[in-house]
PDB file of C-alpha atoms in Angstrom:
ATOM      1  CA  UNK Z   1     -17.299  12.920 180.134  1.00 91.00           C
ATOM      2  CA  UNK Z   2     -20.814  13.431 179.301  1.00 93.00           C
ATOM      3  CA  UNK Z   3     -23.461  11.261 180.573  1.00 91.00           C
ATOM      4  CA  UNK Z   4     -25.746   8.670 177.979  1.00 87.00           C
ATOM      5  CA  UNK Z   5     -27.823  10.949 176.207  1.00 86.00           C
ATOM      6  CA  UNK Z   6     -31.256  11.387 177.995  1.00 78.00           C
ATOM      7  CA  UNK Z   7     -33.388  10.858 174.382  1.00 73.00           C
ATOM      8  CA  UNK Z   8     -31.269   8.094 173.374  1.00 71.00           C
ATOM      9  CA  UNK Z   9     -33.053   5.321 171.554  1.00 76.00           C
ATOM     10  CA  UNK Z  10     -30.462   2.559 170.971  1.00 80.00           C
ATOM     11  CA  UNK Z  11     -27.636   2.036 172.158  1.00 83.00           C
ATOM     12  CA  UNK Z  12     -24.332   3.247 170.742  1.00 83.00           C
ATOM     13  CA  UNK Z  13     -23.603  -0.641 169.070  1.00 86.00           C
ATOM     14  CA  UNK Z  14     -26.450  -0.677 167.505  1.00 84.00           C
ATOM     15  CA  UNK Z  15     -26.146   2.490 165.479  1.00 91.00           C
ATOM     16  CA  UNK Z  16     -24.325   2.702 161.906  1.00 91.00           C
ATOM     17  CA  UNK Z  17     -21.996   5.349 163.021  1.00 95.00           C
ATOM     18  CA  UNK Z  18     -19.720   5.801 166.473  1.00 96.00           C
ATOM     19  CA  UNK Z  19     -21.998   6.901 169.084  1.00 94.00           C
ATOM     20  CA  UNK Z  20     -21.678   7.754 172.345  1.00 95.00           C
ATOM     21  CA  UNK Z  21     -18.591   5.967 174.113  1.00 95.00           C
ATOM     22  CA  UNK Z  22     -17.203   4.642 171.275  1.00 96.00           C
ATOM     23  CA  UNK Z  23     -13.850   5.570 169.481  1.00 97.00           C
ATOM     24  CA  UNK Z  24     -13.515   7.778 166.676  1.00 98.00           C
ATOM     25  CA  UNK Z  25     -12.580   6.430 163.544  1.00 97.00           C
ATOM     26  CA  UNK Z  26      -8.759   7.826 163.200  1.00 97.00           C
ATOM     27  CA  UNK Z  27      -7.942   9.060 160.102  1.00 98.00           C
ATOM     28  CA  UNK Z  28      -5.293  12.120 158.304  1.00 98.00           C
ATOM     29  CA  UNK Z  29      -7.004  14.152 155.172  1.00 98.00           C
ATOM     30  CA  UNK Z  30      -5.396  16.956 153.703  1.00 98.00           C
ATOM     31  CA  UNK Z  31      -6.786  20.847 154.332  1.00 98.00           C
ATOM     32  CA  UNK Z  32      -6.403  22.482 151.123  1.00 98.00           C
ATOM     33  CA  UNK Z  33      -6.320  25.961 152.489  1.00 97.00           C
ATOM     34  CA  UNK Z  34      -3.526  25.663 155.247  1.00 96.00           C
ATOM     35  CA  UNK Z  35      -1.793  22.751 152.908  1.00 95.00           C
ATOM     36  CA  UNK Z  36      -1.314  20.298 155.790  1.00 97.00           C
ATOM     37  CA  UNK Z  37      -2.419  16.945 156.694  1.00 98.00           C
ATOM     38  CA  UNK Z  38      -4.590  16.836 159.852  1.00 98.00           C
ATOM     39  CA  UNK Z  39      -4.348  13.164 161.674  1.00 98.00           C
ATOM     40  CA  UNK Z  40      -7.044  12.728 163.858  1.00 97.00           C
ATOM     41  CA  UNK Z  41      -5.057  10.452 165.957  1.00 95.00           C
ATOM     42  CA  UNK Z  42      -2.721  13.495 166.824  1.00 96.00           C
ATOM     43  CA  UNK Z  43      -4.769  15.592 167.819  1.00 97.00           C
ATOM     44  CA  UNK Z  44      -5.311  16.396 171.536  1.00 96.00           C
ATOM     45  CA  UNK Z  45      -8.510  19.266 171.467  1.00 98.00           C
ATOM     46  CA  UNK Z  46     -12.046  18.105 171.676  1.00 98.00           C
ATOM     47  CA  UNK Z  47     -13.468  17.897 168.227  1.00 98.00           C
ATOM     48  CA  UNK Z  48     -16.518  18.632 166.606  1.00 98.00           C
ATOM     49  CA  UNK Z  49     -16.696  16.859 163.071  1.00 98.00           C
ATOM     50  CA  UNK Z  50     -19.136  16.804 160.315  1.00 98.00           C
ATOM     51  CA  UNK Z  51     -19.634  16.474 156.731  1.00 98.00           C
ATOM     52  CA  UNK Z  52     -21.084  18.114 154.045  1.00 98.00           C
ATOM     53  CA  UNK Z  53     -20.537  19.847 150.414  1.00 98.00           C
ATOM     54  CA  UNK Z  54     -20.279  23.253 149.688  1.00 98.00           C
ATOM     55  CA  UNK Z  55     -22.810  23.559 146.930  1.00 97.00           C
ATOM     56  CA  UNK Z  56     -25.668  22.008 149.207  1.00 97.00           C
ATOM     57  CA  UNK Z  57     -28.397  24.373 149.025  1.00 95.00           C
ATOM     58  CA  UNK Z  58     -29.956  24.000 152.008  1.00 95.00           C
ATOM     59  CA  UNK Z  59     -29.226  20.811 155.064  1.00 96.00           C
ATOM     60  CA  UNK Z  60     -25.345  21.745 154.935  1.00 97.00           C
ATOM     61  CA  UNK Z  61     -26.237  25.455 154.717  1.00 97.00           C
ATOM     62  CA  UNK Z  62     -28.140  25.231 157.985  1.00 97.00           C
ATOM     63  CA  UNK Z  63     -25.192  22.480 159.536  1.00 98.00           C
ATOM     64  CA  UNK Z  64     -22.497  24.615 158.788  1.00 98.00           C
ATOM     65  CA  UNK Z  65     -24.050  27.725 160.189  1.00 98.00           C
ATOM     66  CA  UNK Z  66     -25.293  26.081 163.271  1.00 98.00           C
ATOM     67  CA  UNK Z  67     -21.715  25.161 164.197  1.00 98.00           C
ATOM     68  CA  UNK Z  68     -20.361  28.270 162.847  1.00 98.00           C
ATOM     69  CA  UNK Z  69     -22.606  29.915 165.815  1.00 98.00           C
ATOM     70  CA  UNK Z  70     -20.438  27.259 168.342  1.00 98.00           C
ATOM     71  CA  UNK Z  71     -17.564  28.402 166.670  1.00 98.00           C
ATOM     72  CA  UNK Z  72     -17.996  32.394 168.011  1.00 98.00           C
ATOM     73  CA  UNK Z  73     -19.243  30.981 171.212  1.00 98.00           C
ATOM     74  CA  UNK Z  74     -15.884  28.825 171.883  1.00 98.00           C
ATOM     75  CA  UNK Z  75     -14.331  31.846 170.624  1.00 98.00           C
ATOM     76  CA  UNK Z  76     -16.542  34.622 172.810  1.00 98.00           C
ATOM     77  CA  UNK Z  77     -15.762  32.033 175.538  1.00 98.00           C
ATOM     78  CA  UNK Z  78     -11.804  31.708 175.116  1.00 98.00           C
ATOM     79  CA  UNK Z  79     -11.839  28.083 174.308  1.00 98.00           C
ATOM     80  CA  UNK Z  80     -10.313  28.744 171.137  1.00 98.00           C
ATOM     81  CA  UNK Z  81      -7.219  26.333 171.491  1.00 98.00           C
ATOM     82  CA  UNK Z  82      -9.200  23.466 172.845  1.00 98.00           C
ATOM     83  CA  UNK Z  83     -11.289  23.120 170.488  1.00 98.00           C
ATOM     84  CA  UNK Z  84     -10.988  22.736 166.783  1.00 98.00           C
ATOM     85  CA  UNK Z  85     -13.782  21.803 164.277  1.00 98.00           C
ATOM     86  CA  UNK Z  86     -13.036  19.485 160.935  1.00 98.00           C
ATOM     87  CA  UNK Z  87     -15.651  19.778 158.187  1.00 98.00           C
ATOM     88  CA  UNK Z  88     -14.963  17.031 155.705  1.00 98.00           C
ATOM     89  CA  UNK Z  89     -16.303  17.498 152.263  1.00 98.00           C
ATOM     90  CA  UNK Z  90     -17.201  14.429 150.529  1.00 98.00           C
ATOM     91  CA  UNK Z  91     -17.659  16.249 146.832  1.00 98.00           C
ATOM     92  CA  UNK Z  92     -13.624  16.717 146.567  1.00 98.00           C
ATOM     93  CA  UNK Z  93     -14.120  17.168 142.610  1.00 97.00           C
ATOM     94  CA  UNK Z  94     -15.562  20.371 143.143  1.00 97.00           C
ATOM     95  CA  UNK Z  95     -14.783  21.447 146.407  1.00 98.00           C
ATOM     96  CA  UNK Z  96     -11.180  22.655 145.898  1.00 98.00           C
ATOM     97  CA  UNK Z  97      -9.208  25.982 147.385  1.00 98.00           C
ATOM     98  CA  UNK Z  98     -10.702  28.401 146.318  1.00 98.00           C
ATOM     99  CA  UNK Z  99     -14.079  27.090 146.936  1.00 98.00           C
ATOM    100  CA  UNK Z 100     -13.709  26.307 150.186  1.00 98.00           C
ATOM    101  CA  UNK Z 101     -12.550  29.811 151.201  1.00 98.00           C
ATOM    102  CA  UNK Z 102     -15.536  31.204 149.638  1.00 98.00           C
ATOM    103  CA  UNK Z 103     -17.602  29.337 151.260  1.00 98.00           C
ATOM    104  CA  UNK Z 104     -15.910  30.186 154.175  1.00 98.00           C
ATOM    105  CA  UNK Z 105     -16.173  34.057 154.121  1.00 98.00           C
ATOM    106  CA  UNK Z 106     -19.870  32.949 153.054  1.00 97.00           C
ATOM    107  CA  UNK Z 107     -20.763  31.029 156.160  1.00 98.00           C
ATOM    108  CA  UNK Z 108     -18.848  33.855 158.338  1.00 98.00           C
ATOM    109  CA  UNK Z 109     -16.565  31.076 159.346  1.00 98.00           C
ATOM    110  CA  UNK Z 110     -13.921  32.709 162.099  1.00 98.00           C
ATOM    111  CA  UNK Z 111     -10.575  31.681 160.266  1.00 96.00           C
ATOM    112  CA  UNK Z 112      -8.677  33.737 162.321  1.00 96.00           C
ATOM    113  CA  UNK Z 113      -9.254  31.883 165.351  1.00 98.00           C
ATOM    114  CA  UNK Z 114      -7.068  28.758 163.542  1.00 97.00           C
ATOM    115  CA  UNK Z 115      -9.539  25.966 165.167  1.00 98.00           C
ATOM    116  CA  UNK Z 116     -11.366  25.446 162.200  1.00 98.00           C
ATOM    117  CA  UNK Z 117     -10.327  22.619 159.285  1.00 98.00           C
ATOM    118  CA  UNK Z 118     -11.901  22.270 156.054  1.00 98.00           C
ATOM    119  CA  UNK Z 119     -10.516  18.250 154.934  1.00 98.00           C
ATOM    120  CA  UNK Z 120     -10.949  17.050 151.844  1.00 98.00           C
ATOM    121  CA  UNK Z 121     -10.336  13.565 150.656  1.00 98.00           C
ATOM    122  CA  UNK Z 122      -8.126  13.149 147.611  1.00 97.00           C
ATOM    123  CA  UNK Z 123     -10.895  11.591 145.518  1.00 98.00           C
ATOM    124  CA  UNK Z 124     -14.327  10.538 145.738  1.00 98.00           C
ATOM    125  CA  UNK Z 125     -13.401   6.769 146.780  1.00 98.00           C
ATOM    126  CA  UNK Z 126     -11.738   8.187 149.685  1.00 98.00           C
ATOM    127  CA  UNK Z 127     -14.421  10.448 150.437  1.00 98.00           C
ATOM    128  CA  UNK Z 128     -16.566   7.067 150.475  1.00 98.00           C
ATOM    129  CA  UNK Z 129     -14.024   5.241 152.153  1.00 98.00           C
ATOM    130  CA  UNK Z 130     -14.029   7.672 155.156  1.00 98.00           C
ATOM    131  CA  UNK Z 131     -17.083  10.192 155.407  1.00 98.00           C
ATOM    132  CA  UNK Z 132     -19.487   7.041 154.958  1.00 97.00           C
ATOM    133  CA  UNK Z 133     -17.953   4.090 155.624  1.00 97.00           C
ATOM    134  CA  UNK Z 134     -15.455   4.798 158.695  1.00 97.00           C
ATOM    135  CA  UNK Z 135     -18.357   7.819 160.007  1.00 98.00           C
ATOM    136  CA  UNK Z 136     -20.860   6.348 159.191  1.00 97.00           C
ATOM    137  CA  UNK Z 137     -21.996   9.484 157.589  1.00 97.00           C
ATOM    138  CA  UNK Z 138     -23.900   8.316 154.482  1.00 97.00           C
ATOM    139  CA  UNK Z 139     -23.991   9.950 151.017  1.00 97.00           C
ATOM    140  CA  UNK Z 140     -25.469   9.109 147.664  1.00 97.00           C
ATOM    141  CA  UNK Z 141     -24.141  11.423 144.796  1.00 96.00           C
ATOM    142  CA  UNK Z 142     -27.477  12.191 142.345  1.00 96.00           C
ATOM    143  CA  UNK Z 143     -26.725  12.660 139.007  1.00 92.00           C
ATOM    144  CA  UNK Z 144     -30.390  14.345 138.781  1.00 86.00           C
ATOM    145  CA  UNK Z 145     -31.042  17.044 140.532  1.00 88.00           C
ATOM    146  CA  UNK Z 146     -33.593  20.112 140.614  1.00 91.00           C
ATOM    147  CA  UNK Z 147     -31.535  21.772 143.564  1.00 93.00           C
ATOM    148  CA  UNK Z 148     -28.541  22.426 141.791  1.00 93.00           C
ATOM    149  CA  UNK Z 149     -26.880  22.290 138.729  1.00 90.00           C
ATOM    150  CA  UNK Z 150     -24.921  19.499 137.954  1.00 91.00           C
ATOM    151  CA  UNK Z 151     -25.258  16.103 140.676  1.00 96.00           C
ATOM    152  CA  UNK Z 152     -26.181  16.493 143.880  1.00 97.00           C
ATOM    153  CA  UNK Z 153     -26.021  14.312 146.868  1.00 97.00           C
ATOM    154  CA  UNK Z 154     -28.758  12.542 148.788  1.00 96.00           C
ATOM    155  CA  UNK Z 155     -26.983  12.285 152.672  1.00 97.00           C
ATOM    156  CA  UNK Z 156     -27.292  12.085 156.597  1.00 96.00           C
ATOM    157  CA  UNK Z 157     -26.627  15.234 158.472  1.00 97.00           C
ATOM    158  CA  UNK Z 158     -24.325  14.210 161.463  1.00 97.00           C
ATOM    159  CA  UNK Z 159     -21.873  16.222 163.674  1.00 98.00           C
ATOM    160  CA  UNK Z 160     -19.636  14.395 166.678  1.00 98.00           C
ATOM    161  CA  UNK Z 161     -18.804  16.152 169.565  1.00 98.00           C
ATOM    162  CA  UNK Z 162     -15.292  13.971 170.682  1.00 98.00           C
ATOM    163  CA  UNK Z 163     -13.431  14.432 173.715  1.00 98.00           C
ATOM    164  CA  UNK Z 164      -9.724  14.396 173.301  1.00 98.00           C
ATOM    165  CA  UNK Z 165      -9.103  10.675 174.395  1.00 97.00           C
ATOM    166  CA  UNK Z 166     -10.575  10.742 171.004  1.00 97.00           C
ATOM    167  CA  UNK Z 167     -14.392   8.885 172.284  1.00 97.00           C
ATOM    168  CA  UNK Z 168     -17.630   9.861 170.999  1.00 98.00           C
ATOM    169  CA  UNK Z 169     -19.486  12.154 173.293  1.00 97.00           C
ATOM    170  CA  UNK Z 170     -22.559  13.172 171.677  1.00 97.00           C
ATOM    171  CA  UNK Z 171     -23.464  12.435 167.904  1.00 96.00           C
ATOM    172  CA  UNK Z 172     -26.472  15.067 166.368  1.00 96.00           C
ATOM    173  CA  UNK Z 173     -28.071  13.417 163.840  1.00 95.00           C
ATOM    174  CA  UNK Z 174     -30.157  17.030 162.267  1.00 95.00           C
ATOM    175  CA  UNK Z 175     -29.365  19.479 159.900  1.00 94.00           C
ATOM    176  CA  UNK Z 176     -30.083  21.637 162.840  1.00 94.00           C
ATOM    177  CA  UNK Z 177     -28.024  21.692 165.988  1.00 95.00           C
ATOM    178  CA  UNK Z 178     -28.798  23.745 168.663  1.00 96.00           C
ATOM    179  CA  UNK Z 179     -25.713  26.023 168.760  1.00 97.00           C
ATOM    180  CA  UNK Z 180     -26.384  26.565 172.869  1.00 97.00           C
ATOM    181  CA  UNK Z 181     -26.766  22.857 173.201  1.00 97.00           C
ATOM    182  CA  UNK Z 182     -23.590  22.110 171.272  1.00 98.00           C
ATOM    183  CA  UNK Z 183     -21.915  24.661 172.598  1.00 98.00           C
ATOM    184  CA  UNK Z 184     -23.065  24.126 176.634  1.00 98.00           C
ATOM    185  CA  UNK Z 185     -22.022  20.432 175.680  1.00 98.00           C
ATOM    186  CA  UNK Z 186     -18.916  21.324 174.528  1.00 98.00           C
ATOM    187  CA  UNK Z 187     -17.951  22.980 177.403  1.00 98.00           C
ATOM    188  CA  UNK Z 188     -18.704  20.797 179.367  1.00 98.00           C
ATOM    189  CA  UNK Z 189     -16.248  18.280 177.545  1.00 98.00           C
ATOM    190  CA  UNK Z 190     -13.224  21.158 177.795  1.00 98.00           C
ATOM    191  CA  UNK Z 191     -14.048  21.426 181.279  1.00 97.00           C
ATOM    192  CA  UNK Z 192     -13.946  17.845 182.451  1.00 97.00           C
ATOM    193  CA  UNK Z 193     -10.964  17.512 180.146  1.00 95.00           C
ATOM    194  CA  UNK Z 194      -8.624  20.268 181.729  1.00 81.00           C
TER     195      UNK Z 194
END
């Protein structure tokens, strides 16, 4: 629905993760906070996925708040049912509940608006098995770190933008994505869409 991207570098095959025109990986993680299973394969919005951990101190922090700023504008614009965002944690042995909704009223995530799902995999193979190896969204836990206490995670900072045939529009690979970019090019995918 969108064209190639314009600063594309190689193509979509030749990247570790689905790219532009390719099919999401399908897969059903639970949401601790609503206690239900979310299968990507039944899903029929346009999606905007990503992962991170809730104790990163700083590339999630700016990730999550980028796309929290997409979130009010899908919400400002009245796209709220066709679009729904899943934020997949790949540190499930700390990022339970109650964490998650802290982080949530933290990050000033709308979860009133009902489009947005935290996932987290049942254990940290999963987490493997699905953030990195199916998303291509690589992570490296740390067991040294002078971030945080505890481990930490070395990791790529990706978020998909997929249309509800379930293909890859646009994959950002930053810590930073331009909320009006996202946002304009998530529109733009509801649009053609409807």
């Amino acid at each position: 629905m969108l064209d190639s991207p314009a600063d594309r570098q190689f193509d979509s095959e030749n990247l570790p993760y689905p790219a532009h025109g390719q099919a999401f990986p399908q897969f059903s993680l639970p949401n601790p906070l609503s206690e239900e299973t979310i299968a990507t394969e039944q899903l029929d919005e346009t999606l905007l996925v990503t992962g991170f951990f809730a104790t990163c101190p700083a590339e999630c922090v700016q990730l999550i708040g980028q796309l929290v700023g997409v979130q009010h504008g899908v919400v400002e614009e009245g796209l709220t049912d066709a679009v729904r965002f899943l934020a997949i944690t790949f540190d499930p042995e700390r990022d339970d509940a109650e964490v998650l909704q802290e982080y949530a009223e933290r990050m000033g995530i709308d979860r009133e608006a009902g489009n947005w799902e935290f996932l987290r995999p049942p254990d940290p193979a999963a987490a493997e098995r699905i953030v990195d190896e199916q998303l291509g969204i690589t992570f490296e836990r740390v067991s040294e770190s002078a971030r945080i206490e505890g481990y930490d995670f070395n990791h790529l900072s990706l978020t998909f933008l997929v249309n509800p045939g379930g293909y890859v529009e646009r994959a950002y690979r930053t810590s930073q994505p331009d909320a009006e970019q996202v946002l304009a090019d998530t529109r733009t995918v509801v649009q053609r869409s409807g």
